[in-house]
Short mmCIF file of C-alpha atoms and ligand atoms in Angstrom, two decimals:
data_model
loop_
_atom_site.label_atom_id
_atom_site.label_comp_id
_atom_site.label_asym_id
_atom_site.label_seq_id
_atom_site.Cartn_x
_atom_site.Cartn_y
_atom_site.Cartn_z
CA MET A 86 23.76 -7.03 -24.51
CA ALA A 87 20.86 -7.79 -22.17
CA VAL A 88 19.06 -4.69 -20.99
CA GLN A 89 19.03 -4.26 -17.20
CA THR A 90 15.32 -3.90 -16.41
CA GLU A 91 13.93 -2.40 -13.23
CA TYR A 92 12.98 -5.01 -10.62
CA LYS A 93 9.21 -5.42 -10.51
CA PHE A 94 8.44 -6.66 -7.02
CA PHE A 95 4.65 -6.87 -7.29
CA GLU A 96 5.00 -8.82 -10.52
CA ALA A 97 7.35 -11.24 -8.73
CA VAL A 98 4.72 -11.79 -6.01
CA GLU A 99 2.06 -12.34 -8.68
CA LYS A 100 4.32 -14.87 -10.39
CA SER A 101 4.73 -16.88 -7.19
CA PHE A 102 0.97 -16.65 -6.63
CA ASP A 103 0.15 -17.94 -10.13
CA LYS A 104 2.64 -20.78 -9.76
CA ALA A 105 0.84 -21.89 -6.58
CA ALA A 106 -2.72 -21.19 -7.78
CA LYS A 107 -2.42 -24.14 -10.19
CA PHE A 108 -2.36 -26.45 -7.18
CA THR A 109 -5.69 -25.11 -5.87
CA ASN A 110 -9.29 -25.49 -7.10
CA TRP A 111 -10.52 -21.93 -6.72
CA ASP A 112 -12.68 -20.18 -9.29
CA PRO A 113 -10.47 -17.90 -11.45
CA GLY A 114 -12.55 -14.92 -10.28
CA ILE A 115 -11.77 -15.61 -6.62
CA LEU A 116 -8.08 -16.01 -7.45
CA GLU A 117 -8.12 -12.69 -9.30
CA GLN A 118 -9.82 -10.97 -6.35
CA ILE A 119 -7.26 -12.39 -3.91
CA LYS A 120 -4.38 -11.18 -6.08
CA GLN A 121 -5.44 -7.55 -6.57
CA CYS A 122 -4.64 -4.66 -4.23
CA ASN A 123 -8.07 -3.46 -3.04
CA SER A 124 -7.24 0.14 -2.10
CA VAL A 125 -4.23 2.22 -3.00
CA TYR A 126 -3.63 5.63 -1.43
CA ARG A 127 -0.78 7.71 -2.81
CA MET A 128 -0.27 11.10 -1.20
CA HIS A 129 1.91 14.17 -1.38
CA PHE A 130 2.08 16.58 1.54
CA PRO A 131 4.25 19.57 2.38
CA VAL A 132 6.49 19.69 5.46
CA LYS A 133 8.64 22.64 6.49
CA ILE A 134 12.25 21.45 6.85
CA GLY A 135 14.53 24.27 8.04
CA ASP A 136 13.41 27.28 6.00
CA LYS A 137 12.35 25.21 2.98
CA ILE A 138 9.11 23.44 2.17
CA GLU A 139 9.59 19.84 1.14
CA VAL A 140 6.94 17.85 -0.67
CA ILE A 141 6.90 14.36 0.77
CA LYS A 142 5.67 11.36 -1.23
CA ALA A 143 4.01 8.56 0.74
CA TYR A 144 1.70 5.56 0.36
CA ARG A 145 -0.66 3.21 2.14
CA VAL A 146 -1.91 0.15 0.30
CA GLN A 147 -4.62 -2.18 1.58
CA HIS A 148 -4.24 -5.37 -0.36
CA SER A 149 -7.12 -7.33 1.10
CA GLN A 150 -10.07 -6.78 3.42
CA HIS A 151 -11.28 -10.38 3.62
CA LYS A 152 -10.52 -9.95 7.32
CA THR A 153 -10.35 -6.60 9.07
CA PRO A 154 -8.51 -4.61 10.22
CA CYS A 155 -5.81 -4.58 7.56
CA LYS A 156 -2.33 -4.91 8.95
CA GLY A 157 1.20 -4.11 7.91
CA GLY A 158 4.25 -2.01 8.63
CA ILE A 159 5.33 1.45 7.52
CA ARG A 160 8.67 1.78 5.81
CA PHE A 161 10.87 4.89 5.68
CA SER A 162 13.31 4.58 2.82
CA LEU A 163 14.29 6.44 -0.32
CA SER A 164 13.63 3.31 -2.35
CA VAL A 165 9.93 3.25 -1.34
CA ASN A 166 7.69 3.28 -4.42
CA LEU A 167 4.18 2.17 -5.31
CA ASP A 168 5.25 -1.17 -6.77
CA GLU A 169 7.19 -2.03 -3.60
CA VAL A 170 4.38 -1.05 -1.22
CA MET A 171 1.84 -3.04 -3.27
CA ALA A 172 4.06 -6.13 -3.21
CA LEU A 173 4.70 -5.84 0.51
CA ALA A 174 0.97 -5.36 1.19
CA ALA A 175 0.18 -8.51 -0.78
CA LEU A 176 2.80 -10.47 1.17
CA MET A 177 1.09 -9.30 4.39
CA THR A 178 -2.21 -10.87 3.28
CA TYR A 179 -0.56 -14.25 2.69
CA LYS A 180 1.61 -13.96 5.79
CA CYS A 181 -1.35 -13.31 8.10
CA ALA A 182 -3.32 -16.17 6.52
CA ILE A 183 -0.51 -18.69 7.02
CA VAL A 184 -0.08 -17.93 10.73
CA ASN A 185 -3.86 -17.64 11.32
CA VAL A 186 -3.73 -13.98 12.27
CA PRO A 187 -7.21 -12.67 11.36
CA PHE A 188 -6.16 -9.55 9.45
CA GLY A 189 -6.12 -8.42 5.85
CA GLY A 190 -2.79 -7.31 4.36
CA ALA A 191 -1.56 -3.72 4.07
CA LYS A 192 1.66 -1.75 3.89
CA GLY A 193 2.73 1.87 4.00
CA GLY A 194 5.81 3.79 3.12
CA ILE A 195 7.30 7.26 3.07
CA SER A 196 9.88 7.95 0.40
CA ILE A 197 12.59 9.60 2.53
CA ASP A 198 16.05 8.76 3.80
CA PRO A 199 15.42 8.93 7.56
CA ARG A 200 19.14 9.48 8.25
CA LYS A 201 18.94 12.87 6.54
CA TYR A 202 16.40 14.30 9.01
CA SER A 203 16.57 15.30 12.67
CA PRO A 204 14.23 13.51 15.12
CA TYR A 205 12.13 16.69 15.23
CA GLU A 206 11.74 16.70 11.43
CA LEU A 207 10.96 12.98 11.36
CA GLU A 208 8.30 13.55 13.99
CA LYS A 209 6.70 16.28 11.87
CA ILE A 210 6.71 14.01 8.80
CA THR A 211 5.29 11.03 10.73
CA ARG A 212 2.53 13.08 12.35
CA ARG A 213 1.53 14.65 9.06
CA TYR A 214 1.45 11.24 7.37
CA THR A 215 -0.77 9.96 10.20
CA SER A 216 -3.21 12.87 9.81
CA GLU A 217 -3.46 12.11 6.09
CA LEU A 218 -4.32 8.49 6.94
CA ILE A 219 -6.93 9.62 9.49
CA LYS A 220 -8.53 12.05 7.01
CA LYS A 221 -9.03 9.28 4.45
CA ASN A 222 -10.07 6.64 7.00
CA PHE A 223 -6.95 4.58 6.35
CA ILE A 224 -6.08 3.98 10.02
CA GLY A 225 -7.98 2.78 13.10
CA PRO A 226 -8.13 -0.27 15.39
CA GLY A 227 -10.90 -1.79 13.24
CA ILE A 228 -9.77 -0.42 9.87
CA ASP A 229 -6.05 -0.57 9.28
CA VAL A 230 -3.30 -0.95 11.88
CA PRO A 231 0.28 0.05 10.96
CA ALA A 232 3.45 -1.28 12.61
CA PRO A 233 7.22 -0.85 12.31
CA ASP A 234 9.10 -1.89 9.19
CA TYR A 235 12.43 -0.98 7.56
CA GLY A 236 13.55 2.42 8.88
CA THR A 237 10.88 2.75 11.59
CA GLY A 238 10.52 1.54 15.18
CA GLU A 239 8.84 2.14 18.52
CA ARG A 240 9.50 5.88 18.45
CA GLU A 241 7.59 6.39 15.18
CA MET A 242 4.73 4.17 16.40
CA ALA A 243 4.42 6.34 19.53
CA TRP A 244 4.13 9.46 17.31
CA ILE A 245 1.44 7.75 15.22
CA LEU A 246 -0.48 6.77 18.34
CA ASP A 247 -0.26 10.24 19.86
CA THR A 248 -1.49 11.88 16.65
CA TYR A 249 -4.38 9.43 16.43
CA LEU A 250 -5.31 9.90 20.11
CA SER A 251 -5.38 13.67 19.74
CA MET A 252 -7.69 13.50 16.72
CA ARG A 253 -9.99 10.79 18.09
CA PRO A 254 -10.48 11.76 21.74
CA GLY A 255 -12.53 9.33 23.77
CA GLU A 256 -12.22 6.41 21.33
CA ILE A 257 -12.03 3.55 23.81
CA ASP A 258 -9.93 1.18 21.66
CA ALA A 259 -7.68 3.86 20.19
CA LEU A 260 -4.51 2.19 21.52
CA GLY A 261 -5.09 -0.57 18.99
CA CYS A 262 -4.65 1.82 16.04
CA VAL A 263 -0.95 0.89 15.71
CA THR A 264 1.31 -1.89 17.02
CA GLY A 265 5.01 -2.11 17.80
CA LYS A 266 4.56 0.70 20.34
CA PRO A 267 6.83 1.22 23.34
CA VAL A 268 5.66 -0.90 26.30
CA THR A 269 4.88 2.29 28.23
CA GLN A 270 2.47 3.35 25.44
CA GLY A 271 0.43 0.15 25.20
CA GLY A 272 3.06 -2.03 23.52
CA VAL A 273 3.50 -5.68 24.42
CA ARG A 274 6.64 -7.21 25.90
CA GLY A 275 8.44 -9.35 23.32
CA ARG A 276 7.33 -7.41 20.20
CA ARG A 277 10.76 -5.91 19.54
CA GLU A 278 12.53 -9.26 19.19
CA ALA A 279 9.49 -11.10 17.76
CA THR A 280 10.42 -11.21 14.07
CA GLY A 281 13.98 -12.39 14.77
CA LEU A 282 12.76 -14.96 17.30
CA GLY A 283 10.10 -16.18 14.86
CA VAL A 284 12.80 -16.62 12.19
CA PHE A 285 14.76 -18.74 14.65
CA TYR A 286 11.73 -20.86 15.68
CA GLY A 287 10.79 -21.44 12.03
CA ILE A 288 14.27 -22.52 10.92
CA ARG A 289 14.75 -24.61 14.07
CA GLU A 290 11.56 -26.51 13.27
CA VAL A 291 12.73 -27.13 9.69
CA CYS A 292 16.13 -28.26 11.02
CA ASN A 293 14.37 -30.71 13.36
CA MET A 294 12.74 -32.46 10.37
CA LYS A 295 14.76 -35.56 9.61
CA ASP A 296 13.66 -36.03 6.00
CA ALA A 297 14.28 -32.37 5.07
CA MET A 298 17.76 -32.45 6.62
CA SER A 299 18.81 -35.78 5.12
CA LYS A 300 17.92 -34.45 1.63
CA LEU A 301 20.40 -31.63 2.28
CA GLY A 302 23.02 -33.95 3.76
CA LEU A 303 22.74 -32.23 7.14
CA ASP A 304 22.23 -33.51 10.70
CA THR A 305 19.03 -32.53 12.46
CA GLY A 306 19.05 -29.63 14.93
CA VAL A 307 20.33 -26.08 14.85
CA GLU A 308 23.35 -26.80 17.05
CA ARG A 309 26.74 -26.38 15.38
CA LYS A 310 25.24 -25.27 12.07
CA THR A 311 27.07 -22.36 10.44
CA VAL A 312 24.99 -19.22 9.88
CA VAL A 313 25.49 -16.02 7.84
CA VAL A 314 23.18 -13.06 8.49
CA GLN A 315 22.83 -10.08 6.14
CA GLY A 316 21.40 -7.00 7.89
CA MET A 317 21.93 -5.99 11.51
CA GLY A 318 18.68 -4.11 11.94
CA ASN A 319 16.04 -5.22 14.41
CA VAL A 320 15.27 -8.47 12.55
CA GLY A 321 18.80 -9.52 11.58
CA PHE A 322 20.33 -8.67 14.93
CA HIS A 323 17.77 -10.64 16.94
CA ALA A 324 17.76 -13.59 14.54
CA ALA A 325 21.58 -13.80 14.76
CA LYS A 326 21.43 -13.54 18.56
CA PHE A 327 18.88 -16.37 18.89
CA PHE A 328 20.85 -18.62 16.51
CA LYS A 329 23.94 -18.11 18.64
CA GLN A 330 21.95 -18.81 21.82
CA GLY A 331 20.55 -21.93 20.15
CA GLY A 332 24.07 -23.31 19.68
CA ALA A 333 24.67 -22.37 16.03
CA ARG A 334 27.90 -20.69 14.88
CA VAL A 335 27.31 -17.25 13.34
CA ILE A 336 30.34 -17.04 11.03
CA ALA A 337 29.54 -13.82 9.15
CA LEU A 338 27.48 -10.66 9.55
CA ALA A 339 26.85 -8.08 6.84
CA GLU A 340 25.68 -4.48 6.79
CA TYR A 341 25.63 -1.98 3.95
CA GLU A 342 29.17 -0.68 4.75
CA GLY A 343 30.67 -4.18 4.45
CA ALA A 344 30.78 -7.56 6.14
CA ILE A 345 32.88 -9.42 8.70
CA MET A 346 33.72 -13.08 9.01
CA ASN A 347 35.16 -15.39 11.64
CA GLN A 348 34.96 -19.16 11.12
CA LYS A 349 35.14 -19.70 14.90
CA GLY A 350 31.93 -17.71 15.35
CA LEU A 351 31.09 -14.06 16.11
CA ASP A 352 29.69 -12.68 19.35
CA VAL A 353 26.61 -11.00 17.89
CA GLU A 354 26.01 -8.63 20.79
CA GLU A 355 29.64 -7.50 20.84
CA VAL A 356 29.49 -6.83 17.09
CA PHE A 357 26.35 -4.76 17.64
CA GLU A 358 28.09 -2.69 20.35
CA HIS A 359 31.17 -2.29 18.15
CA ARG A 360 29.04 -0.94 15.31
CA LYS A 361 27.26 1.45 17.63
CA LYS A 362 30.59 2.77 18.91
CA THR A 363 32.54 3.01 15.66
CA GLY A 364 29.69 3.53 13.17
CA SER A 365 30.78 0.48 11.17
CA ILE A 366 30.64 -3.29 11.36
CA LEU A 367 34.18 -3.47 9.90
CA ASN A 368 37.41 -3.95 11.92
CA PHE A 369 35.84 -6.10 14.63
CA LYS A 370 38.53 -7.84 16.67
CA GLY A 371 39.40 -11.36 15.51
CA ALA A 372 37.27 -11.03 12.35
CA THR A 373 38.23 -10.63 8.68
CA ASN A 374 36.74 -7.70 6.74
CA LEU A 375 34.86 -8.43 3.53
CA PRO A 376 34.84 -5.11 1.69
CA LYS A 377 31.70 -5.82 -0.32
CA SER A 378 28.65 -6.48 1.83
CA SER A 379 27.19 -8.80 -0.81
CA ASP A 380 30.28 -11.07 -0.58
CA ALA A 381 28.79 -12.47 2.64
CA LEU A 382 25.88 -13.91 0.65
CA GLU A 383 28.28 -16.11 -1.29
CA LEU A 384 30.08 -17.70 1.68
CA GLU A 385 30.06 -21.43 2.36
CA CYS A 386 27.55 -22.01 5.20
CA ASP A 387 24.61 -24.17 6.29
CA ILE A 388 22.08 -21.37 6.79
CA LEU A 389 22.00 -17.99 5.04
CA ILE A 390 19.63 -15.36 6.46
CA PRO A 391 19.04 -12.29 4.26
CA ALA A 392 17.44 -9.87 6.73
CA ALA A 393 17.61 -6.53 4.93
CA LEU A 394 15.78 -5.59 1.74
CA GLU A 395 14.23 -7.22 -1.32
CA ASN A 396 16.02 -8.35 -4.47
CA VAL A 397 19.44 -9.02 -2.87
CA ILE A 398 19.76 -12.51 -4.35
CA ASN A 399 18.86 -12.56 -8.02
CA GLY A 400 19.66 -14.29 -11.29
CA GLU A 401 23.11 -12.72 -11.28
CA ASN A 402 24.51 -13.82 -7.89
CA ALA A 403 22.30 -16.87 -7.13
CA PRO A 404 24.64 -19.29 -8.98
CA ARG A 405 27.44 -18.28 -6.56
CA VAL A 406 25.40 -18.82 -3.36
CA LYS A 407 26.71 -21.86 -1.47
CA ALA A 408 24.31 -22.08 1.50
CA LYS A 409 22.21 -25.23 1.98
CA ILE A 410 19.27 -23.46 3.61
CA ILE A 411 18.16 -19.89 2.90
CA GLY A 412 15.86 -18.34 5.49
CA GLU A 413 14.12 -15.25 4.15
CA ALA A 414 13.95 -12.95 7.18
CA ALA A 415 13.50 -9.93 4.88
CA ASN A 416 10.50 -9.54 2.59
CA GLY A 417 11.28 -10.61 -0.96
CA PRO A 418 15.09 -11.00 -0.75
CA LEU A 419 15.05 -13.58 -3.58
CA THR A 420 13.84 -12.91 -7.11
CA PRO A 421 11.90 -15.61 -9.05
CA GLU A 422 15.10 -16.26 -11.06
CA ALA A 423 16.99 -17.00 -7.84
CA ASP A 424 14.16 -19.30 -6.78
CA GLU A 425 14.46 -21.31 -10.01
CA GLU A 426 18.21 -21.62 -9.55
CA PHE A 427 17.83 -22.93 -5.98
CA ILE A 428 15.10 -25.42 -6.93
CA LYS A 429 17.50 -26.79 -9.57
CA ARG A 430 20.34 -27.09 -7.06
CA GLY A 431 18.23 -28.57 -4.27
CA ILE A 432 18.81 -25.63 -1.90
CA LEU A 433 16.00 -25.26 0.62
CA VAL A 434 14.42 -21.79 0.61
CA VAL A 435 12.32 -21.09 3.69
CA PRO A 436 10.00 -18.35 2.40
CA ASP A 437 9.54 -14.84 3.79
CA MET A 438 5.77 -14.68 4.09
CA TYR A 439 5.79 -17.31 6.73
CA LEU A 440 9.32 -17.14 8.16
CA ASN A 441 9.17 -13.46 9.11
CA ALA A 442 5.56 -13.65 10.33
CA GLY A 443 6.70 -13.47 13.97
CA GLY A 444 6.39 -9.68 13.89
CA VAL A 445 2.78 -9.59 12.82
CA THR A 446 1.92 -12.52 15.08
CA VAL A 447 3.06 -10.61 18.14
CA SER A 448 1.46 -7.45 16.72
CA TYR A 449 -1.79 -9.43 16.86
CA PHE A 450 -1.12 -10.21 20.53
CA GLU A 451 -0.45 -6.50 21.14
CA TRP A 452 -3.69 -5.50 19.40
CA LEU A 453 -5.64 -8.06 21.47
CA LYS A 454 -4.02 -6.66 24.62
CA ASN A 455 -5.08 -3.14 23.61
CA LEU A 456 -8.66 -4.21 22.95
CA SER A 457 -8.88 -6.13 26.21
CA HIS A 458 -7.30 -3.28 28.20
CA VAL A 459 -5.36 -5.67 30.42
CA ARG A 460 -1.77 -6.87 30.52
CA TYR A 461 -1.19 -10.58 29.74
CA GLY A 462 -0.60 -12.55 32.92
CA ARG A 463 -2.16 -9.96 35.19
CA MET A 464 -5.14 -12.12 36.13
CA GLU A 465 -3.53 -15.52 36.49
CA LYS A 466 0.12 -15.08 37.50
CA ARG A 467 -0.39 -15.07 41.27
CA PHE A 468 -3.04 -17.78 41.12
CA THR A 469 -0.71 -20.09 39.16
CA GLU A 470 2.16 -19.45 41.56
CA ASN A 471 0.01 -20.23 44.59
CA MET A 472 -1.30 -23.39 42.96
CA ASN A 473 2.20 -24.54 41.93
CA ALA A 474 3.48 -23.91 45.46
CA HIS A 475 0.63 -25.98 46.84
CA ILE A 476 1.21 -28.90 44.44
CA LEU A 477 4.95 -28.86 45.09
CA GLY A 478 4.38 -28.72 48.86
CA GLN A 479 2.07 -31.73 48.67
CA MET A 480 4.56 -33.72 46.59
CA GLU A 481 7.41 -32.94 48.96
CA GLU A 482 5.33 -33.90 51.95
CA LEU A 483 4.20 -37.19 50.39
CA THR A 484 7.65 -38.19 49.13
CA GLY A 485 9.66 -36.78 52.03
CA LYS A 486 12.07 -35.25 49.49
CA THR A 487 12.69 -31.61 48.53
CA VAL A 488 13.67 -30.10 45.17
CA ASN A 489 16.64 -27.70 44.86
CA ALA A 490 16.22 -23.91 44.79
CA LYS A 491 16.64 -23.58 41.01
CA GLU A 492 14.02 -26.23 40.27
CA ARG A 493 11.71 -24.67 42.86
CA GLU A 494 11.89 -21.31 41.16
CA PHE A 495 11.22 -22.89 37.76
CA ILE A 496 8.22 -24.95 38.93
CA MET A 497 6.63 -22.14 40.93
CA HIS A 498 6.95 -19.45 38.25
CA GLY A 499 3.63 -18.05 37.01
CA ALA A 500 3.69 -16.77 33.42
CA GLU A 501 4.63 -13.13 32.82
CA GLU A 502 3.50 -11.27 29.70
CA VAL A 503 6.73 -12.01 27.81
CA ASP A 504 6.50 -15.76 28.62
CA LEU A 505 3.00 -15.93 27.17
CA VAL A 506 3.90 -13.88 24.10
CA ASN A 507 6.96 -16.02 23.33
CA SER A 508 5.14 -19.28 23.82
CA GLY A 509 2.27 -18.08 21.61
CA LEU A 510 4.86 -17.17 18.98
CA GLU A 511 6.69 -20.49 19.27
CA GLU A 512 3.45 -22.45 18.88
CA THR A 513 2.41 -20.32 15.88
CA MET A 514 5.71 -20.79 14.04
CA ILE A 515 5.88 -24.54 14.69
CA ALA A 516 2.28 -25.08 13.58
CA ALA A 517 2.78 -23.00 10.40
CA THR A 518 6.00 -24.84 9.49
CA ARG A 519 4.28 -28.19 9.84
CA GLU A 520 1.23 -27.11 7.86
CA ILE A 521 3.37 -25.88 4.95
CA MET A 522 5.61 -28.95 4.98
CA ASP A 523 2.57 -31.26 5.05
CA CYS A 524 1.08 -29.42 2.08
CA TRP A 525 4.40 -29.76 0.20
CA LYS A 526 4.66 -33.47 0.95
CA GLY A 527 1.02 -34.13 0.14
CA ASN A 528 1.27 -32.59 -3.35
CA ALA A 529 3.84 -34.29 -5.54
CA GLY A 530 3.99 -31.50 -8.14
CA ILE A 531 4.79 -28.60 -5.78
CA PRO A 532 8.39 -27.66 -6.55
CA ASP A 533 9.40 -25.70 -3.45
CA MET A 534 8.43 -24.56 0.02
CA ARG A 535 7.45 -21.07 -1.20
CA THR A 536 4.83 -22.53 -3.55
CA ALA A 537 3.54 -24.74 -0.72
CA ALA A 538 3.28 -21.68 1.55
CA TYR A 539 1.32 -19.82 -1.15
CA VAL A 540 -1.02 -22.80 -1.60
CA VAL A 541 -1.76 -22.78 2.15
CA ALA A 542 -2.32 -19.01 2.08
CA ILE A 543 -4.50 -19.02 -1.05
CA ASN A 544 -6.69 -21.77 0.39
CA LYS A 545 -7.24 -19.81 3.60
CA VAL A 546 -7.96 -16.47 1.92
CA GLY A 547 -10.08 -18.23 -0.72
CA THR A 548 -12.15 -19.89 2.01
CA ALA A 549 -12.67 -16.54 3.72
CA TYR A 550 -13.90 -14.94 0.47
CA ALA A 551 -16.09 -17.91 -0.35
CA GLU A 552 -17.64 -17.89 3.13
CA LEU A 553 -18.17 -14.13 3.07
CA GLY A 554 -20.05 -14.53 -0.18
CA ILE A 555 -19.50 -12.34 -3.21
CA PHE A 556 -22.10 -9.59 -3.82
CA PRO A 557 -24.20 -10.29 -6.94
N1 LIG B 748 6.56 -4.95 9.15
C1 LIG B 748 6.40 -6.26 9.68
C2 LIG B 748 6.18 -7.27 8.55
O1 LIG B 748 6.56 -7.05 7.44
C3 LIG B 748 5.36 -6.32 10.78
C4 LIG B 748 3.97 -6.00 10.39
C5 LIG B 748 3.00 -5.87 11.56
O2 LIG B 748 3.36 -6.16 12.69
O3 LIG B 748 1.88 -5.48 11.30
O4 LIG B 748 5.69 -8.34 8.75
#
């Protein structure tokens, strides 16, 4: 009988890297330097929980400093371990390179089940973790900038910021020490939904490509395509919502307690409210329960979006997956074995390190906002509106015609912060999709989109290292 071996996530990332490196011309030394994790910080610290002292295990890994600061989320989960954090940090390097965000890759994690702690206890753990990072110079607007990830959100980022501010009084750019903050604490509008929206923009662009769709036997466009989303956290929920808004039919949603299905389509926001009220996704009106969450991954559909954790589609269940397109909203949801299976069957896998880059892209916008100390749109909104009103007035006068109230509002509108953030994100995702697809098309031997994405990333990071020069 085959022995069930532990999933080695970092090794899987290295495998994908090596597969792609063959299509580049970099010196083996440069490739080796790109691949390695530059700095690994593993810590243990005590926190008083109730009347007991708990020793908490946590990590921060900086994979690459070819551009600084390093950037990447912080995960709170019992499954956090060094291998996982290293793999996720490496993915951040490649992700930032693909979307031209000038950061190195990093990731952090605390090995706890956040549901087992009160908000007060979580705050203590988060603040202590932050002080450990400060002590070792592993955080700062020019050093390493954390963000939300699985199990963390705006609340945790606000605690990190407050701890940093109290230990670095007077540091003018301190707000840029963490992103994904609440808007009232220096966050940027649009960050919360950014990863999900980026997933939608990326897949929409792929669906608009005639040649890619005809290979799959699909029409172009997102409209009327059937979608299954696994994971109703921040990423999955927003991705599902934007697909529905874009005219797709979300036929199944999955969470760890189970999954629900309705071929006519699910109202994503109503499902979210239902889960909040009842504590479970199951028993939603009009939908069928699927008792095993993973059953949703095997449903017939056009687009499957795994938006939870790594290693959910592997050599075991990949042969039963029936989707035509798989959009990796999570980091590492497919193992290399699953990849091989999908290449064989002609299923299009849209890879994580570019598809879920919307989060870090908008984190970059947030960081820029923090460094510039001004809200996007503040300087030009009124000017644009006055100019638009003037142009419209002139046109109406010259033509003797007037536009209706709705059109007037649309034409006059000067960009708010969220408009600028979303349009920057849309442009970034479209440009990245095209760059990867062009690389794939231009290189006959590249077997899949993931390898093409790695080739693009390796070339960009390689160029940065080569231009920096290597110390003799
Ligand atoms: N945790 C997110 C990711 O995996 C966001 C990282 C960031 O904004 O720095 O991409």
